[in-house]
């Protein structure tokens, strides 16, 4: 049989047997490649891009017929070339400078290397670009491998072919098809759909061109180390290092498509603080990201818990305080398989009707997210960038979301989900804009910000424009100075609850942290009551510990070791009986139970209710009193 191979240096054919193993083809493949190709880096793939790649040397014992290849099939090759150094020697991608050990034994390509190898000054890893070394999330790797095309059934009216044929009326659509998005009323492209759209125009495998990252983050700051040779900003500036003019427009894609709350109890617990105090509240969302099937190649944020940091609630806002144990809370979330997804805050004012309705402040004629809130969300997104191999900087945008609990037009409490656009994040990072007293507009900073009226030496303010539809229905460009509408900096997300709730934590009864203002505090007494540790730890505590607030409080006590905390989180997450038995046998858990018994409410020494079948119970209070008097008699 004949197999076709295609790589960056051309294509060739090889005559092979179906029973041949893949490593036996190495010498034949090298004869058709350049002499400086590193044999240990040759990979085979079934597609030119986004296919399943395997190292050729890792397919030991795998026959050609085993993978389903037939006569005339084509495989795609990827490989690296030896890097030539000044002394005339070459180094491969392996971290060893020689292919043999000191004893002459050859080094196998698949051999494991030390966890912390010494730094290699001439290694090929030092010459790799940022997008080649970045570690994406498992979900992004999964979506990268998916085709993403939207299948369509055979049109009974327009299709004239047989059941196995295909035409323009039934062929699969691309995930960024405008007609499909308009039909399903999808306002924004998903991130991976947007990526497929621009990558198809940037990288074309049929042209045999080198790979170029299709994504590039906006940069509105003065570039450092300008090659023109002039002094650094603010002493000097030129057209190569100064940022170009900014034209704001609605962002056509969004990094996260949907926010899903695992249970309505999460929202009710947050609203309980406002109902009891009348003050606003803010919390951080912890959960995980998953694929959202309602949008092609979509991503949704699944919220499993809301953690409330130290704060001071007021009637019209929240003042955040120093969060000392943020890293510890993030570590407990990691042990539970969660991560920080975003924030949620309330903006509620009682309507005074006595029926639970609230005032509608955010609507189409006012604003949905104020300029101050957009700047706050942009700073949080800048602190939580998204790693991706499709960007020249190794990161692009952010998955951090912002949710608001406020009144709708009917007076009900509703959830809204947003993200600041990538342009908004960069403008806040470059200190170009600042919030306004009018929540519906954002201010552009002036060039003269120093006290003496001289130009600012800390920032460069480029020209900012935005496009709008005027009263004649024409699209016109306006100067954004001194202010512009905040809608140009927003991306809206959808939100909701699952049809069948299956939350990770099923016992949300432990007091929430940092609620001393409403008389609610986390104490050993509350922990003892939740775990049922009056005199002895009862079985079934795997259900009682299924609360993220309780897990964070146990961690703050510092009683359990790292391994015991990991086991505790597994019990709370999986609710497995064998894991619970293992937890109760640990010394740290036994110490915690002893402390709870000593600090909690002790049970009465003698039961007040009769003991059935023992004959030791008292029939009345007078008989019990007579028994006590007899015990202290002088006779």
XYZ file of C-alpha atoms in Angstrom:
635
model
C 0.000 0.000 0.000
C 1.039 3.631 -0.570
C 0.903 6.321 2.091
C 1.288 10.016 1.318
C 3.167 12.329 3.684
C 3.008 16.127 3.645
C 5.154 18.564 5.618
C 6.442 22.109 5.517
C 9.167 21.111 3.009
C 6.892 19.320 0.529
C 5.196 15.983 0.128
C 6.296 12.449 -0.799
C 5.031 8.874 -0.968
C 6.160 5.675 0.725
C 5.368 2.068 -0.112
C 4.655 0.213 3.117
C 3.054 -2.983 4.356
C -0.096 -2.896 6.532
C 1.710 -4.891 9.211
C 4.650 -2.467 9.432
C 5.036 -0.510 12.660
C 5.303 3.261 12.548
C 8.825 3.547 14.057
C 10.131 1.369 11.190
C 9.237 4.187 8.786
C 11.617 6.640 10.474
C 14.579 5.994 8.167
C 12.431 6.239 5.032
C 10.863 9.498 6.223
C 14.245 11.031 7.061
C 15.500 10.266 3.540
C 12.818 12.633 2.179
C 13.378 15.436 4.710
C 16.200 17.990 5.103
C 19.360 16.707 6.735
C 19.056 18.972 9.789
C 15.652 17.600 10.891
C 15.575 16.324 14.481
C 14.209 12.776 14.301
C 12.862 12.844 17.863
C 10.515 15.764 17.061
C 8.711 14.221 14.063
C 4.967 14.071 14.705
C 2.160 12.551 12.622
C -1.326 14.027 12.325
C -4.488 13.163 10.445
C -5.247 16.824 9.687
C -3.162 19.839 8.697
C -4.459 21.739 11.754
C -6.397 20.894 14.925
C -5.856 17.174 14.398
C -4.595 14.388 16.644
C -0.800 14.636 16.770
C 1.456 11.798 17.917
C 5.225 11.557 18.108
C 6.496 8.995 15.641
C 8.817 7.411 18.210
C 5.893 7.057 20.663
C 3.998 4.708 18.302
C 6.177 1.720 19.139
C 4.245 -1.511 18.649
C 1.441 0.197 16.680
C 0.885 -1.241 13.202
C -0.356 0.809 10.274
C -3.463 -1.297 9.794
C -4.354 -0.868 13.477
C -5.150 2.856 13.114
C -7.394 2.284 10.092
C -5.138 3.672 7.347
C -5.770 2.417 3.833
C -4.161 2.716 0.422
C -3.666 6.342 -0.659
C -4.304 7.977 2.728
C -2.352 11.125 3.589
C -0.605 11.991 6.866
C 0.762 15.378 7.887
C 4.255 15.812 9.308
C 5.545 18.344 11.795
C 9.131 18.517 12.943
C 11.849 20.810 14.225
C 15.340 21.382 12.916
C 18.616 21.357 14.812
C 19.685 24.770 16.072
C 23.214 25.734 15.028
C 25.298 27.473 17.682
C 28.475 29.558 17.099
C 30.900 26.726 17.962
C 29.650 24.648 15.045
C 27.768 22.029 17.080
C 24.001 21.587 16.973
C 21.503 21.003 19.730
C 18.175 19.274 19.391
C 14.981 19.945 21.268
C 16.057 17.478 23.960
C 17.612 19.047 27.038
C 20.773 16.902 26.590
C 23.650 18.207 24.496
C 24.713 14.659 23.603
C 22.761 11.654 22.359
C 24.802 9.266 24.515
C 25.517 8.992 28.224
C 29.017 8.953 29.644
C 28.970 5.148 29.596
C 28.105 5.099 25.898
C 24.483 3.960 26.343
C 22.180 5.902 23.973
C 19.436 8.080 25.438
C 15.930 7.081 24.422
C 13.735 9.917 23.060
C 10.886 9.048 25.436
C 13.015 8.919 28.553
C 11.876 11.125 31.426
C 14.099 13.995 32.441
C 14.623 15.524 35.892
C 11.823 17.698 37.225
C 14.135 20.696 37.598
C 16.822 20.366 34.908
C 19.694 22.848 34.893
C 19.202 25.875 32.658
C 20.390 25.395 29.096
C 21.715 28.516 27.440
C 21.748 26.966 23.978
C 18.544 24.935 24.252
C 15.885 25.296 21.613
C 13.322 25.974 24.374
C 14.939 29.358 24.966
C 14.187 30.326 21.361
C 10.526 29.358 21.507
C 7.859 32.019 21.285
C 5.418 32.756 24.084
C 2.500 31.086 22.315
C 4.495 27.849 22.039
C 5.127 27.493 25.774
C 1.848 28.761 27.283
C -0.398 26.262 29.064
C -4.049 26.543 28.071
C -6.965 25.307 30.137
C -8.211 21.755 29.430
C -11.482 23.204 28.125
C -9.662 25.356 25.558
C -7.638 22.350 24.407
C -10.851 20.383 24.049
C -12.564 23.107 21.988
C -9.477 23.501 19.797
C -9.806 19.859 18.734
C -13.487 20.159 17.857
C -14.555 20.880 14.302
C -17.266 23.304 15.398
C -19.294 23.037 12.190
C -23.088 23.252 12.435
C -24.749 20.277 10.762
C -27.955 20.789 8.769
C -30.551 18.226 7.645
C -31.313 17.576 4.007
C -33.655 20.224 2.593
C -36.667 18.451 1.105
C -37.438 21.320 -1.282
C -34.036 22.486 -2.496
C -31.811 19.394 -2.306
C -31.850 17.334 -5.524
C -29.207 14.752 -4.547
C -29.397 11.391 -2.846
C -29.240 10.700 0.907
C -25.430 10.505 0.844
C -24.921 13.661 -1.198
C -24.396 17.250 -0.139
C -25.054 20.663 -1.624
C -25.079 24.320 -0.596
C -28.469 23.943 1.092
C -27.464 21.122 3.474
C -23.703 21.396 3.886
C -22.489 22.137 7.442
C -22.144 25.782 8.384
C -19.132 27.399 9.984
C -19.537 28.256 13.689
C -19.370 31.960 12.795
C -22.146 31.853 10.180
C -24.072 35.178 10.360
C -27.310 33.577 9.160
C -27.251 30.940 11.887
C -26.437 33.511 14.584
C -29.293 35.750 13.413
C -31.695 32.787 13.329
C -30.818 31.727 16.881
C -30.681 35.367 18.076
C -27.077 35.044 19.263
C -25.742 38.558 19.717
C -22.018 37.815 20.061
C -19.699 35.215 18.608
C -18.099 32.822 21.032
C -14.368 33.231 21.515
C -13.458 30.027 19.688
C -15.837 30.831 16.819
C -14.188 34.227 16.477
C -10.821 32.485 16.587
C -11.775 30.144 13.732
C -13.005 33.099 11.684
C -9.818 35.172 11.871
C -7.459 32.170 11.782
C -8.922 30.997 8.482
C -7.825 34.304 6.979
C -4.460 34.522 8.759
C -3.081 30.979 8.413
C -3.737 28.955 5.269
C -2.085 25.507 5.271
C -2.345 25.222 1.507
C 0.090 28.142 1.101
C 2.777 26.351 3.176
C 3.455 29.569 5.062
C 4.808 29.764 8.600
C 2.354 29.986 11.489
C 1.361 33.433 12.713
C -0.769 33.927 15.850
C -4.107 35.349 14.692
C -4.861 37.188 17.949
C -3.205 40.350 19.165
C -4.122 42.276 22.298
C -4.806 46.008 21.948
C -1.947 48.191 23.175
C -2.640 51.870 23.891
C 0.559 52.700 25.807
C 3.863 54.122 24.642
C 6.198 51.303 23.597
C 9.441 51.067 25.505
C 12.887 50.539 23.955
C 12.014 52.200 20.661
C 14.522 51.198 17.927
C 14.677 54.774 16.572
C 17.328 55.719 19.140
C 15.608 58.733 20.700
C 15.316 59.216 24.499
C 12.603 57.321 26.323
C 9.181 58.817 26.924
C 8.478 61.512 28.101
C 11.766 62.991 26.848
C 11.185 61.685 23.337
C 8.525 60.016 21.194
C 8.064 59.060 17.549
C 5.480 57.443 15.293
C 6.936 53.979 15.946
C 6.462 54.002 19.703
C 3.391 56.187 20.176
C -0.033 54.486 20.162
C -2.334 55.026 17.215
C -5.706 56.713 17.423
C -8.435 54.600 19.032
C -11.743 54.016 17.284
C -14.243 52.406 19.645
C -16.799 49.957 18.335
C -18.910 47.172 19.747
C -16.875 44.017 20.367
C -18.260 41.271 18.086
C -17.261 38.353 20.337
C -17.242 37.490 24.024
C -14.846 35.385 26.065
C -17.651 33.724 28.092
C -21.116 33.157 26.644
C -23.231 32.127 29.623
C -23.226 32.267 33.432
C -25.002 29.382 35.129
C -25.745 29.350 38.854
C -25.778 25.785 40.168
C -28.642 26.486 42.582
C -31.074 29.356 43.326
C -29.969 29.095 46.973
C -26.738 30.876 46.035
C -28.662 34.024 45.096
C -31.023 33.774 48.060
C -28.138 33.593 50.539
C -26.598 36.734 49.047
C -29.953 38.552 49.038
C -30.580 37.592 52.663
C -27.953 40.100 53.758
C -29.716 42.928 51.898
C -33.107 41.896 53.295
C -31.793 41.982 56.867
C -29.671 45.124 56.669
C -30.745 47.152 53.650
C -27.061 47.491 52.647
C -25.485 46.329 49.430
C -23.239 43.269 49.197
C -20.512 41.936 46.916
C -19.180 38.405 46.527
C -16.673 36.460 44.443
C -17.954 33.648 42.241
C -16.220 30.286 42.522
C -16.915 27.444 40.118
C -15.632 25.997 36.874
C -15.879 26.544 33.131
C -17.681 24.103 30.864
C -18.785 23.901 27.242
C -22.024 25.718 26.434
C -23.837 23.762 23.742
C -26.439 26.434 22.983
C -23.775 28.500 21.199
C -21.312 27.037 18.661
C -18.037 26.394 20.507
C -19.473 28.299 23.475
C -18.165 28.502 27.050
C -20.207 28.857 30.222
C -19.183 29.704 33.787
C -20.847 27.353 36.304
C -21.040 29.026 39.733
C -20.905 26.626 42.690
C -20.332 29.059 45.579
C -20.210 32.776 46.400
C -17.571 33.946 48.877
C -18.085 37.344 50.519
C -14.776 39.139 51.261
C -14.315 41.705 54.059
C -16.393 44.767 53.192
C -18.488 47.591 54.555
C -21.981 47.676 53.115
C -23.794 50.952 52.533
C -27.170 51.906 51.152
C -25.761 52.929 47.765
C -22.590 50.861 47.451
C -19.863 48.745 49.028
C -16.394 49.616 50.347
C -14.023 46.675 50.023
C -11.466 46.104 52.756
C -8.162 44.254 52.766
C -8.685 40.564 51.987
C -5.851 38.885 53.854
C -6.760 35.235 53.267
C -7.550 35.486 49.551
C -4.824 33.039 48.548
C -5.962 30.563 51.207
C -9.547 30.686 49.934
C -8.300 30.209 46.360
C -6.303 27.174 47.511
C -9.353 25.605 49.162
C -11.298 26.235 45.960
C -8.549 24.531 43.970
C -8.741 21.477 46.241
C -12.470 21.353 45.466
C -11.807 21.592 41.729
C -12.985 25.218 41.526
C -11.519 28.540 40.506
C -12.413 32.204 40.731
C -14.874 33.056 37.954
C -15.908 36.639 38.653
C -17.846 38.885 41.013
C -21.481 39.589 41.822
C -22.906 42.583 43.671
C -26.304 43.944 44.602
C -27.800 47.312 43.677
C -31.240 47.201 45.260
C -33.606 49.812 46.700
C -36.929 48.758 48.186
C -39.891 50.287 46.361
C -41.753 50.746 49.661
C -44.914 49.035 48.429
C -44.634 46.253 50.984
C -44.848 43.515 48.337
C -41.114 42.912 47.900
C -40.719 44.974 44.719
C -37.600 47.090 44.109
C -36.873 50.242 42.131
C -35.710 49.770 38.536
C -32.525 51.828 38.096
C -30.874 50.046 35.158
C -32.736 50.057 31.863
C -32.263 50.981 28.226
C -32.807 54.690 28.844
C -30.283 54.984 31.696
C -27.435 52.451 31.929
C -26.805 48.771 32.573
C -23.340 49.045 34.135
C -22.019 52.376 35.393
C -18.661 53.818 34.377
C -17.267 53.174 37.865
C -18.374 49.539 37.726
C -16.864 49.107 34.255
C -13.524 50.448 35.474
C -13.687 48.091 38.459
C -14.500 45.097 36.229
C -11.735 46.055 33.800
C -9.137 46.101 36.592
C -10.232 42.652 37.763
C -10.093 41.299 34.209
C -6.612 42.746 33.775
C -5.522 40.838 36.908
C -6.982 37.579 35.549
C -5.845 37.247 31.900
C -6.703 34.232 29.761
C -3.724 32.134 28.613
C -3.945 31.053 24.979
C -1.577 29.785 22.327
C -3.366 31.767 19.624
C -2.023 35.155 20.768
C 1.427 36.615 20.134
C 1.737 37.520 23.818
C 0.508 34.154 25.157
C -2.639 35.712 26.626
C -5.777 37.360 25.294
C -8.705 38.897 27.117
C -10.080 37.406 30.305
C -12.735 34.906 31.440
C -13.600 37.020 34.494
C -17.325 37.910 34.570
C -19.356 40.559 36.421
C -22.936 39.946 37.600
C -25.401 42.459 39.025
C -28.521 41.893 41.149
C -30.857 44.811 40.529
C -34.494 45.608 39.802
C -36.049 45.103 36.363
C -38.841 47.050 34.694
C -41.453 44.958 36.545
C -39.958 45.648 39.974
C -38.578 42.132 40.392
C -35.008 41.281 41.374
C -33.141 40.165 38.248
C -29.612 39.036 37.387
C -27.515 40.652 34.665
C -24.124 39.399 33.457
C -21.467 41.471 31.675
C -17.823 41.684 30.723
C -15.700 44.695 29.954
C -14.413 44.654 26.389
C -10.724 44.137 25.632
C -10.468 47.789 24.594
C -11.947 48.865 27.931
C -9.396 46.775 29.840
C -6.493 48.275 27.923
C -7.821 51.849 28.235
C -8.110 51.408 32.010
C -4.650 49.822 32.131
C -3.212 52.721 30.125
C -5.016 55.227 32.382
C -6.769 56.844 29.413
C -10.295 56.910 30.871
C -11.773 57.553 34.289
C -15.292 57.148 35.755
C -17.752 60.000 35.621
C -20.341 61.290 38.053
C -22.864 60.498 35.327
C -22.984 56.668 35.365
C -23.910 56.428 31.681
C -20.738 58.081 30.291
C -16.990 57.523 30.631
C -14.538 60.415 30.737
C -11.368 60.631 28.633
C -8.496 62.066 30.594
C -6.970 65.313 29.457
C -3.358 65.678 28.394
C -2.558 68.275 31.043
C -2.851 66.452 34.366
C 0.059 67.949 36.343
C -0.529 70.572 39.023
C 1.572 73.160 37.185
C -0.382 72.611 33.936
C 2.479 70.845 32.136
C 1.826 67.718 30.047
C 1.637 64.518 32.021
C 4.855 62.508 32.264
C 3.130 59.295 33.293
C 0.652 58.745 30.471
C 0.156 59.484 26.807
C -3.434 60.145 25.746
C -4.046 59.251 22.080
C -6.998 60.421 20.061
C -10.199 58.515 20.889
C -13.175 58.296 18.524
C -16.417 56.350 18.403
C -19.061 55.812 15.736
C -22.776 56.398 16.239
C -25.982 56.681 14.230
C -27.098 60.317 13.992
C -30.594 61.703 13.702
C -30.506 61.176 9.908
C -29.721 57.469 10.187
C -26.135 57.841 8.993
C -23.071 56.372 10.708
C -20.822 59.225 11.783
C -17.564 59.353 13.716
C -17.445 61.482 16.855
C -14.592 62.619 19.047
C -14.792 60.802 22.402
C -13.415 63.759 24.346
C -14.474 64.739 26.900
C -16.868 61.769 27.342
C -18.544 58.951 25.449
C -21.319 56.386 26.229
C -20.320 53.358 28.281
C -22.095 50.960 25.880
C -18.934 50.852 23.743
C -17.054 49.197 26.604
C -19.601 46.495 27.487
C -20.258 42.921 26.377
C -23.490 41.313 27.572
C -23.727 37.652 28.611
C -26.682 35.356 29.158
C -27.418 33.748 32.506
C -29.707 31.170 34.046
C -30.149 28.087 36.209
C -29.949 24.417 35.210
C -33.161 22.552 34.450
C -32.236 19.867 36.963
C -30.136 21.333 39.761
C -27.125 19.232 40.754
C -24.963 21.564 42.881
C -21.545 20.562 44.105
C -22.297 21.693 47.684
C -25.654 20.454 48.995
C -25.671 21.691 52.607
C -25.575 25.521 52.534
C -26.496 25.996 56.194
C -23.238 27.186 57.736
C -22.989 30.930 58.534
C -21.472 33.064 55.801
C -18.191 34.811 56.497
C -17.804 38.537 57.286
C -21.419 39.121 58.314
C -20.911 40.510 61.808
C -22.956 43.546 60.752
C -26.152 41.453 60.828
C -25.185 39.426 63.911
C -24.003 36.371 61.972
C -20.546 34.974 62.721
C -18.597 31.800 62.170
C -17.823 30.183 65.523
C -16.939 26.769 66.905
C -20.466 26.504 68.306
C -21.952 26.832 64.810
C -19.443 24.324 63.443
C -20.308 21.864 66.238
C -23.993 22.240 65.497
C -23.489 21.704 61.752
C -21.296 18.625 62.155
C -23.422 17.191 64.955
C -20.426 16.825 67.284
C -22.209 17.072 70.630
C -20.589 14.160 72.352
C -19.446 12.068 69.428
C -18.986 12.624 65.700
C -21.866 10.996 63.893
C -21.735 9.200 60.580
C -23.060 11.137 57.626
C -20.820 14.164 58.152
C -19.893 13.915 54.473
C -23.200 15.673 53.817
C -22.675 18.237 56.571
C -19.250 19.331 55.266
C -20.602 19.892 51.754
C -20.460 23.668 52.157
C -17.658 25.890 50.836
C -18.072 28.412 53.671
C -17.635 25.609 56.215
C -14.531 24.300 54.431
C -12.951 27.757 54.426
C -13.657 28.162 58.147
C -12.132 24.771 58.998
C -9.035 25.772 57.029
C -8.786 29.034 59.014
C -8.614 27.018 62.265
C -5.291 25.502 61.171
C -6.009 22.103 62.734
C -5.945 19.829 59.682
C -2.817 19.109 57.678
C -2.562 19.678 53.921
C -3.352 16.050 53.122
C -6.274 16.027 55.550
C -7.675 19.220 54.004
C -7.425 17.652 50.560
C -9.268 14.579 51.871
C -11.900 16.830 53.480
C -12.492 18.604 50.167
C -12.857 15.275 48.383
C -15.465 14.207 50.942
C -17.363 17.485 50.447
C -17.140 17.188 46.667
C -17.816 13.491 46.074
C -19.698 12.604 49.299
C -18.138 9.156 49.215
C -18.637 6.945 52.276
C -15.189 5.345 52.103
C -13.545 8.779 51.935
C -15.556 9.837 54.998
C -14.363 6.808 56.969
C -10.780 7.629 56.011
C -11.292 11.226 57.143
C -12.663 10.216 60.544
C -9.605 8.008 61.119
C -7.143 10.887 60.645
C -5.590 12.485 63.754
C -6.442 16.007 62.609
C -10.150 15.246 62.344
C -10.094 13.551 65.752
C -8.456 16.662 67.229
C -11.118 18.881 65.630
C -13.923 16.726 67.035
C -12.362 16.848 70.506
C -12.160 20.632 70.375
C -15.779 20.870 69.255
C -16.928 18.580 72.065
C -15.101 20.646 74.676
C -16.221 24.015 73.312
C -19.764 23.132 72.274
C -22.915 22.607 74.331
C -22.616 19.500 76.488
C -25.529 17.077 76.564
C -27.378 16.522 79.890
C -25.969 13.754 82.072
C -29.373 12.108 82.546
C -31.994 12.012 79.781
C -35.225 13.800 80.517
C -37.324 11.400 78.461
C -37.993 7.809 79.614
C -35.690 5.093 78.314
C -37.854 2.467 76.663
C -37.393 -1.087 77.878
C -34.956 -0.282 80.732
C -37.312 0.549 83.611
C -35.142 3.431 84.774
C -37.280 6.291 83.525
C -39.344 8.574 85.732
C -43.092 8.678 85.369
C -43.449 12.316 86.507
C -41.489 15.369 87.616
C -42.599 14.877 91.272
C -41.156 11.350 91.348
C -37.866 12.653 89.992
C -37.791 15.414 92.626
C -38.562 12.922 95.408
C -35.708 10.728 94.260
C -33.285 13.628 94.481
C -34.517 14.624 97.980
C -34.070 11.051 99.158
C -30.494 11.071 97.933
C -29.600 13.922 100.296
C -31.581 12.652 103.305
C -29.819 12.634 106.726
C -31.138 9.186 107.569
